[in-house]
Amino acid sequence: MPRPTIINLITFYYPIGNTPAVRLTQDLPPEDDADILLLGCGDFRNILFTAYADSAPSKHMIVSAKSFVNANEDTRRLDFTCCDIEGAVIARNILAFTLLLDDVDGQQHSNIWQIYYHLYLDDKAIRLLQAQAKKLSRLAETLESWKNGEYGRTLIFCDEGTFAIVKNRWNEYAVTNRSKTEQTKYDTRFKVGIEDSARNGKHFLGWGTGMTSLRLVTPLCMDGVHDSPKAFDHFWKHGTTDRNPTKLPKDRRPNPTFASRGTDTFALHYGTDPQLGFPLATAYVPLTKNSPLATEGGIRTDSHRITDAARTHFLAWSKVFQKSAKNFTLRFFVGDATAFSHTLEHVASSGDVDDDYRSSGSSPVLFDVIDTSNLLDHLGSINVLVAVVPLLKRQATSTLYTESLVAREKSLKDLMDAILCGSFPTMSLLLGLVPIEYWTNTTAVSHTLQRRYSKRLASIPNSNQMNVPGRKLHFDPTDLAILIHRIYQAMFKHEDMMNTMFSLSVRTLRNNSYPLYHRGSFATFLKFLQGRVDTNWDKTMELVLDRIANDKTIMMGLNYFQDLCAHIYLLGIYNVPEFTTGCRPADAARFKTGLGSWNHLPSVVCITLEVPRAKLKVILDVPRNELGTPNVQCCVQADVGPYPPNAWQNIFADVHLNFGKLIAAGEPTDGDHKGLIHEDPLGWAGNCPLLVSFNVPTWVILRDPSKAIVNFGIQSTPQSSATFIHRLGLSMNIAVAKLMDNSSVHITKFHPQQAGYTSVTKLVPNFEHGNPNHDFKATMTANVDRICHPFWIHWAS
């Protein structure tokens, strides 16, 4: 993965979105069809609101909510591809879409609202949910039967894995035959989980509990300052948005779409609020009688008017979606957003895709609109943009939306300077994007009411590369090497101890506690950049590696240098001299089995370290509110005392974690033998050992194997050090094994379960050399001092 691996025992579950709904087609011509990619898609609010906003105003804004079905039926065709890492989110979204499609007479609106937004359901709603889940499970007997079924043309699974995950969730929703004892246990576990989340809300939100929705009543925020917290508290106290809790049925049941299973590692987020996805100013302004957003019975005066407004919006959006659904295609994928994006890029470049994704015959791999939610906060801006920019169609109206909700910097200016790990205009140019708000210095969205810093940016393709595939940026190798080195320093500034001490603050300590990049991230960026520039690339890389090797500011730079070189070699970025000379089988003679018997030694091999379950107790014993999400890494180093003259250490941060049993496929004496994992589905709650895999240059393990050890441990950050040093010691190693210990250390050519090295596609066809008659070129030069000043851009034709 192009980002650090973390230990995450508990993840937050976001069944309901925590940002206002947006119109995904707002920057597209209204008559154009569109392919739209939603990464970190969350709930279905943006799709519903897009359907509502796209419908013709002349036909629906003058009718009442009850006759809202007269919305324009001749809307454009929209193809949505929705990706989320949490299968429960995708499962409940598809179920909700099918409920809306089935509710042609509008009789189930109240029950659908309950199913999607309430923690507890009354008898009618739970029976509707269970019946719909059973219906979907029957239709989903096989992926082929789903494609040929009632919803198969509108709701499409991208792959078999997503299909299996979602079907398992539906089977959970459909359970009706629990014994009284089983149902009591289920209800108790659900109640305890809700109470834990509510306590976390009081702890983390404090005085700001329920204030998040204030931004939704702009410009009437002062009117909502009292109602918003009351509505939030009512929801968490009663598990419902219904007005009078004294009239609620006593036999309400837990909503299984909010529940976790015994094998799940997620907990409902403490900020979950049904109102957050809707514009709520309509709760405080008098609307015309015929407005589709006018609340039935007029504006009320109690705190529930916010909920009334939200439900009215939901009704209006749902009715338009029902009429427009024939023009919509909704595709779903459960998995990592960056991995999915790189896969789509590979498909766009090679056409190599399995039959499941190709079966529809029209699955898009390039998009008019890409929305990345706030993935930049969690995955790193460079990791996300390198993955998604090649998927954006090179048209004037194509738009990439990014969002940041985490207050990593003090101001918008500081955010712009830091978010792309370099000069914002220079990095935007390298990425091929034009951030509209940045260059125009204007925005249509106010962020002044955000308690935490928030910014949403829309970017379009750079016009100088649009429709001219062969156009690249021209660089002097030395200038480009300096620029790349500065990007490297920005990506790993948490390793710059001098700068950290100089700018020491709570914000700095917090940011440095959760690094978003490792050397594989940097290498992936280099792979992306390689196809976008015209320069002497080998000379550039020679200079880059020399600058990195001699960098005195990044404290651990040399320790991670072999990790970087391995990624550069595997991605085909540059032929690192130490890797091209190769290793002879005779060099591995000290390995009496396994590697010592291989007929051919590759330049890079994979080490899999088996970590006994008992070693993980030190992690499991840490209180959850203290553990956080520490990064992990592996080391191959000399087994000698601290800091002797002959000590050496190489750290590798791109590690893969799996629970299960490692099974060898083929003879260990054969270099092509593979490792297979019989996975433990219980993960951290199971009994199998943890299998930690990482790539390492072959020459490193041949250096002195009899005196080398392999470590698996916690990466040192301010947060992890405070948590683990007194538990694990200064090294913070969880497990240590001799390199030649065949019972704990397994060496294969590739990672377990893989038949090759992980790859990143260089470029999609849009960027490959095109019409040679275009003689315009963009040249970037350093017109100022190369040591401490930013780059300037010089355009030449």
Short mmCIF file of N, CA, C and O in Angstrom, two decimals, residues 321-397:
data_model
loop_
_atom_site.label_atom_id
_atom_site.label_comp_id
_atom_site.label_asym_id
_atom_site.label_seq_id
_atom_site.Cartn_x
_atom_site.Cartn_y
_atom_site.Cartn_z
N PHE A 321 -35.60 11.02 -7.05
CA PHE A 321 -34.76 9.87 -7.37
C PHE A 321 -35.59 8.73 -7.96
O PHE A 321 -35.17 8.08 -8.92
N GLN A 322 -36.76 8.47 -7.38
CA GLN A 322 -37.60 7.40 -7.88
C GLN A 322 -37.97 7.60 -9.35
O GLN A 322 -37.99 6.65 -10.12
N LYS A 323 -38.24 8.84 -9.74
CA LYS A 323 -38.60 9.11 -11.12
C LYS A 323 -37.38 9.13 -12.05
O LYS A 323 -37.50 8.86 -13.23
N SER A 324 -36.22 9.46 -11.49
CA SER A 324 -35.02 9.59 -12.31
C SER A 324 -34.21 8.31 -12.37
O SER A 324 -33.23 8.23 -13.13
N ALA A 325 -34.56 7.32 -11.56
CA ALA A 325 -33.71 6.14 -11.39
C ALA A 325 -33.44 5.41 -12.69
O ALA A 325 -32.39 4.78 -12.86
N LYS A 326 -34.37 5.48 -13.63
CA LYS A 326 -34.16 4.78 -14.90
C LYS A 326 -32.98 5.36 -15.68
O LYS A 326 -32.44 4.71 -16.59
N ASN A 327 -32.57 6.58 -15.32
CA ASN A 327 -31.43 7.21 -15.98
C ASN A 327 -30.14 7.06 -15.19
O ASN A 327 -29.11 7.62 -15.57
N PHE A 328 -30.20 6.31 -14.08
CA PHE A 328 -29.05 6.16 -13.20
C PHE A 328 -28.51 4.73 -13.27
O PHE A 328 -29.27 3.77 -13.38
N THR A 329 -27.19 4.62 -13.20
CA THR A 329 -26.52 3.34 -12.97
C THR A 329 -25.65 3.51 -11.74
O THR A 329 -24.86 4.46 -11.65
N LEU A 330 -25.79 2.61 -10.78
CA LEU A 330 -25.05 2.70 -9.52
C LEU A 330 -24.20 1.44 -9.37
O LEU A 330 -24.72 0.33 -9.31
N ARG A 331 -22.88 1.63 -9.32
CA ARG A 331 -21.94 0.51 -9.18
C ARG A 331 -21.30 0.59 -7.80
O ARG A 331 -21.06 1.68 -7.28
N PHE A 332 -20.96 -0.56 -7.24
CA PHE A 332 -20.49 -0.59 -5.86
C PHE A 332 -19.25 -1.46 -5.72
O PHE A 332 -19.17 -2.56 -6.30
N PHE A 333 -18.30 -0.94 -4.92
CA PHE A 333 -17.07 -1.68 -4.64
C PHE A 333 -16.72 -1.49 -3.17
O PHE A 333 -16.71 -0.37 -2.66
N VAL A 334 -16.40 -2.58 -2.47
CA VAL A 334 -15.95 -2.53 -1.09
C VAL A 334 -14.44 -2.76 -1.09
O VAL A 334 -13.96 -3.82 -1.52
N GLY A 335 -13.70 -1.77 -0.62
CA GLY A 335 -12.26 -1.91 -0.57
C GLY A 335 -11.56 -0.58 -0.42
O GLY A 335 -12.20 0.47 -0.28
N ASP A 336 -10.25 -0.64 -0.46
CA ASP A 336 -9.42 0.54 -0.28
C ASP A 336 -9.53 1.46 -1.50
O ASP A 336 -9.45 1.02 -2.64
N ALA A 337 -9.70 2.75 -1.25
CA ALA A 337 -9.93 3.71 -2.33
C ALA A 337 -8.73 3.85 -3.26
O ALA A 337 -8.88 3.91 -4.48
N THR A 338 -7.51 3.92 -2.70
CA THR A 338 -6.34 4.09 -3.55
C THR A 338 -6.04 2.83 -4.35
O THR A 338 -5.67 2.91 -5.53
N ALA A 339 -6.21 1.67 -3.75
CA ALA A 339 -5.99 0.41 -4.48
C ALA A 339 -7.00 0.28 -5.61
O ALA A 339 -6.66 -0.15 -6.73
N PHE A 340 -8.25 0.63 -5.34
CA PHE A 340 -9.29 0.58 -6.38
C PHE A 340 -8.95 1.53 -7.52
O PHE A 340 -9.08 1.19 -8.70
N SER A 341 -8.47 2.73 -7.18
CA SER A 341 -8.13 3.72 -8.21
C SER A 341 -6.98 3.25 -9.07
O SER A 341 -7.00 3.39 -10.30
N HIS A 342 -5.94 2.70 -8.43
CA HIS A 342 -4.81 2.19 -9.21
C HIS A 342 -5.25 1.02 -10.11
O HIS A 342 -4.74 0.88 -11.23
N THR A 343 -6.19 0.22 -9.64
CA THR A 343 -6.70 -0.88 -10.45
C THR A 343 -7.45 -0.34 -11.67
O THR A 343 -7.28 -0.84 -12.79
N LEU A 344 -8.28 0.67 -11.46
CA LEU A 344 -8.99 1.28 -12.59
C LEU A 344 -8.01 1.89 -13.59
O LEU A 344 -8.22 1.82 -14.80
N GLU A 345 -6.94 2.48 -13.08
CA GLU A 345 -5.92 3.05 -13.97
C GLU A 345 -5.26 1.95 -14.79
O GLU A 345 -5.00 2.13 -15.99
N HIS A 346 -5.00 0.82 -14.15
CA HIS A 346 -4.42 -0.32 -14.87
C HIS A 346 -5.38 -0.79 -15.97
O HIS A 346 -4.95 -1.08 -17.10
N VAL A 347 -6.66 -0.84 -15.64
CA VAL A 347 -7.66 -1.26 -16.63
C VAL A 347 -7.70 -0.27 -17.79
O VAL A 347 -7.76 -0.65 -18.96
N ALA A 348 -7.66 1.04 -17.48
CA ALA A 348 -7.70 2.06 -18.52
C ALA A 348 -6.50 1.97 -19.45
O ALA A 348 -6.60 2.25 -20.64
N SER A 349 -5.36 1.57 -18.89
CA SER A 349 -4.14 1.52 -19.69
C SER A 349 -4.02 0.23 -20.49
O SER A 349 -3.54 0.25 -21.62
N SER A 350 -4.45 -0.87 -19.90
CA SER A 350 -4.20 -2.17 -20.52
C SER A 350 -5.45 -2.87 -21.01
O SER A 350 -5.36 -3.79 -21.84
N GLY A 351 -6.61 -2.50 -20.48
CA GLY A 351 -7.82 -3.24 -20.81
C GLY A 351 -7.90 -4.58 -20.13
O GLY A 351 -8.81 -5.37 -20.38
N ASP A 352 -6.93 -4.85 -19.25
CA ASP A 352 -6.86 -6.14 -18.56
C ASP A 352 -7.76 -6.11 -17.34
O ASP A 352 -7.46 -5.48 -16.33
N VAL A 353 -8.92 -6.77 -17.41
CA VAL A 353 -9.88 -6.76 -16.32
C VAL A 353 -10.63 -8.07 -16.33
O VAL A 353 -10.85 -8.67 -17.39
N ASP A 354 -11.02 -8.52 -15.16
CA ASP A 354 -11.72 -9.79 -15.10
C ASP A 354 -13.15 -9.63 -15.63
O ASP A 354 -13.68 -8.54 -15.76
N ASP A 355 -13.77 -10.76 -15.92
CA ASP A 355 -15.09 -10.75 -16.55
C ASP A 355 -16.16 -10.11 -15.68
O ASP A 355 -17.13 -9.55 -16.18
N ASP A 356 -16.00 -10.20 -14.35
CA ASP A 356 -17.04 -9.67 -13.48
C ASP A 356 -17.23 -8.17 -13.68
O ASP A 356 -18.34 -7.67 -13.69
N TYR A 357 -16.13 -7.46 -13.84
CA TYR A 357 -16.26 -6.01 -13.99
C TYR A 357 -16.61 -5.64 -15.43
O TYR A 357 -17.27 -4.64 -15.68
N ARG A 358 -16.19 -6.44 -16.37
CA ARG A 358 -16.45 -6.13 -17.76
C ARG A 358 -17.84 -6.57 -18.20
O ARG A 358 -18.34 -6.15 -19.24
N SER A 359 -18.51 -7.39 -17.42
CA SER A 359 -19.73 -8.04 -17.87
C SER A 359 -20.83 -7.07 -18.27
O SER A 359 -21.64 -7.37 -19.14
N SER A 360 -20.87 -5.88 -17.65
CA SER A 360 -21.92 -4.93 -18.01
C SER A 360 -21.67 -4.33 -19.38
O SER A 360 -22.59 -3.81 -20.01
N GLY A 361 -20.44 -4.37 -19.85
CA GLY A 361 -20.12 -3.87 -21.16
C GLY A 361 -19.89 -2.37 -21.23
O GLY A 361 -19.50 -1.84 -22.26
N SER A 362 -20.14 -1.67 -20.15
CA SER A 362 -20.00 -0.21 -20.19
C SER A 362 -19.44 0.36 -18.89
O SER A 362 -19.67 1.52 -18.59
N SER A 363 -18.72 -0.43 -18.14
CA SER A 363 -18.19 0.04 -16.88
C SER A 363 -17.15 1.12 -17.12
O SER A 363 -16.15 0.89 -17.79
N PRO A 364 -17.35 2.33 -16.58
CA PRO A 364 -16.39 3.41 -16.83
C PRO A 364 -15.11 3.24 -16.03
O PRO A 364 -15.14 2.74 -14.91
N VAL A 365 -14.01 3.66 -16.61
CA VAL A 365 -12.73 3.67 -15.90
C VAL A 365 -12.12 5.07 -15.88
O VAL A 365 -11.14 5.31 -15.19
N LEU A 366 -12.70 5.99 -16.66
CA LEU A 366 -12.35 7.40 -16.62
C LEU A 366 -13.61 8.18 -16.31
O LEU A 366 -14.71 7.79 -16.73
N PHE A 367 -13.47 9.31 -15.60
CA PHE A 367 -14.66 9.93 -15.03
C PHE A 367 -14.70 11.44 -15.28
O PHE A 367 -13.67 12.12 -15.33
N ASP A 368 -15.95 11.94 -15.40
CA ASP A 368 -16.18 13.38 -15.52
C ASP A 368 -16.07 14.07 -14.17
O ASP A 368 -15.66 15.23 -14.09
N VAL A 369 -16.46 13.37 -13.12
CA VAL A 369 -16.42 13.91 -11.76
C VAL A 369 -15.83 12.85 -10.84
O VAL A 369 -16.21 11.67 -10.91
N ILE A 370 -14.90 13.26 -9.99
CA ILE A 370 -14.36 12.38 -8.94
C ILE A 370 -14.49 13.13 -7.62
O ILE A 370 -14.02 14.27 -7.50
N ASP A 371 -15.13 12.52 -6.65
CA ASP A 371 -15.25 13.10 -5.32
C ASP A 371 -14.52 12.18 -4.34
O ASP A 371 -14.84 10.99 -4.24
N THR A 372 -13.56 12.73 -3.61
CA THR A 372 -12.74 11.93 -2.70
C THR A 372 -13.11 12.13 -1.23
O THR A 372 -12.34 11.73 -0.35
N SER A 373 -14.28 12.75 -0.98
CA SER A 373 -14.70 12.99 0.40
C SER A 373 -13.54 13.65 1.15
O SER A 373 -12.87 14.52 0.62
N ASN A 374 -13.28 13.23 2.39
CA ASN A 374 -12.14 13.78 3.13
C ASN A 374 -11.03 12.74 3.30
O ASN A 374 -10.35 12.69 4.33
N LEU A 375 -10.84 11.92 2.27
CA LEU A 375 -9.81 10.89 2.32
C LEU A 375 -8.42 11.49 2.47
O LEU A 375 -7.51 10.83 2.97
N LEU A 376 -8.23 12.74 2.04
CA LEU A 376 -6.92 13.37 2.18
C LEU A 376 -6.48 13.41 3.63
O LEU A 376 -5.29 13.28 3.94
N ASP A 377 -7.43 13.55 4.56
CA ASP A 377 -7.10 13.62 5.98
C ASP A 377 -6.54 12.31 6.50
O ASP A 377 -5.73 12.29 7.43
N HIS A 378 -6.98 11.19 5.92
CA HIS A 378 -6.64 9.87 6.46
C HIS A 378 -5.62 9.10 5.62
O HIS A 378 -4.89 8.27 6.16
N LEU A 379 -5.61 9.36 4.32
CA LEU A 379 -4.73 8.60 3.43
C LEU A 379 -3.55 9.42 2.93
O LEU A 379 -2.60 8.85 2.39
N GLY A 380 -3.59 10.73 3.08
CA GLY A 380 -2.52 11.59 2.59
C GLY A 380 -2.85 12.13 1.20
O GLY A 380 -3.26 11.37 0.31
N SER A 381 -2.68 13.43 1.01
CA SER A 381 -3.08 14.07 -0.25
C SER A 381 -2.31 13.52 -1.44
O SER A 381 -2.89 13.26 -2.50
N ILE A 382 -1.00 13.32 -1.30
CA ILE A 382 -0.21 12.81 -2.41
C ILE A 382 -0.65 11.40 -2.79
O ILE A 382 -0.82 11.08 -3.97
N ASN A 383 -0.88 10.55 -1.79
CA ASN A 383 -1.33 9.18 -2.07
C ASN A 383 -2.65 9.19 -2.84
O ASN A 383 -2.83 8.41 -3.79
N VAL A 384 -3.58 10.04 -2.43
CA VAL A 384 -4.90 10.07 -3.06
C VAL A 384 -4.81 10.66 -4.47
O VAL A 384 -5.33 10.08 -5.43
N LEU A 385 -4.15 11.80 -4.61
CA LEU A 385 -4.14 12.49 -5.90
C LEU A 385 -3.37 11.71 -6.96
O LEU A 385 -3.78 11.66 -8.13
N VAL A 386 -2.25 11.09 -6.57
CA VAL A 386 -1.51 10.27 -7.53
C VAL A 386 -2.38 9.13 -8.05
O VAL A 386 -2.28 8.73 -9.22
N ALA A 387 -3.26 8.62 -7.20
CA ALA A 387 -4.12 7.50 -7.59
C ALA A 387 -5.30 7.94 -8.46
O ALA A 387 -5.70 7.22 -9.37
N VAL A 388 -5.86 9.13 -8.18
CA VAL A 388 -7.12 9.49 -8.85
C VAL A 388 -6.97 10.44 -10.03
O VAL A 388 -7.81 10.43 -10.93
N VAL A 389 -5.92 11.27 -10.05
CA VAL A 389 -5.78 12.24 -11.15
C VAL A 389 -5.79 11.56 -12.52
O VAL A 389 -6.44 12.05 -13.45
N PRO A 390 -5.10 10.42 -12.71
CA PRO A 390 -5.14 9.78 -14.04
C PRO A 390 -6.52 9.29 -14.45
O PRO A 390 -6.73 8.99 -15.63
N LEU A 391 -7.45 9.21 -13.51
CA LEU A 391 -8.80 8.73 -13.82
C LEU A 391 -9.74 9.86 -14.26
O LEU A 391 -10.88 9.59 -14.64
N LEU A 392 -9.27 11.09 -14.18
CA LEU A 392 -10.10 12.24 -14.54
C LEU A 392 -10.02 12.48 -16.05
O LEU A 392 -8.94 12.61 -16.61
N LYS A 393 -11.17 12.54 -16.70
CA LYS A 393 -11.19 12.82 -18.13
C LYS A 393 -10.57 14.18 -18.40
O LYS A 393 -10.77 15.13 -17.64
N ARG A 394 -9.83 14.28 -19.49
CA ARG A 394 -9.15 15.53 -19.82
C ARG A 394 -10.08 16.44 -20.61
O ARG A 394 -9.92 16.68 -21.80
N GLN A 395 -11.10 16.95 -19.94
CA GLN A 395 -12.06 17.86 -20.54
C GLN A 395 -12.19 19.10 -19.67
O GLN A 395 -11.93 19.05 -18.46
N ALA A 396 -12.63 20.19 -20.28
CA ALA A 396 -12.67 21.47 -19.56
C ALA A 396 -13.60 21.44 -18.37
O ALA A 396 -13.40 22.18 -17.40
N THR A 397 -14.62 20.60 -18.41
CA THR A 397 -15.60 20.57 -17.32
C THR A 397 -15.36 19.45 -16.33
O THR A 397 -16.07 19.37 -15.31
#
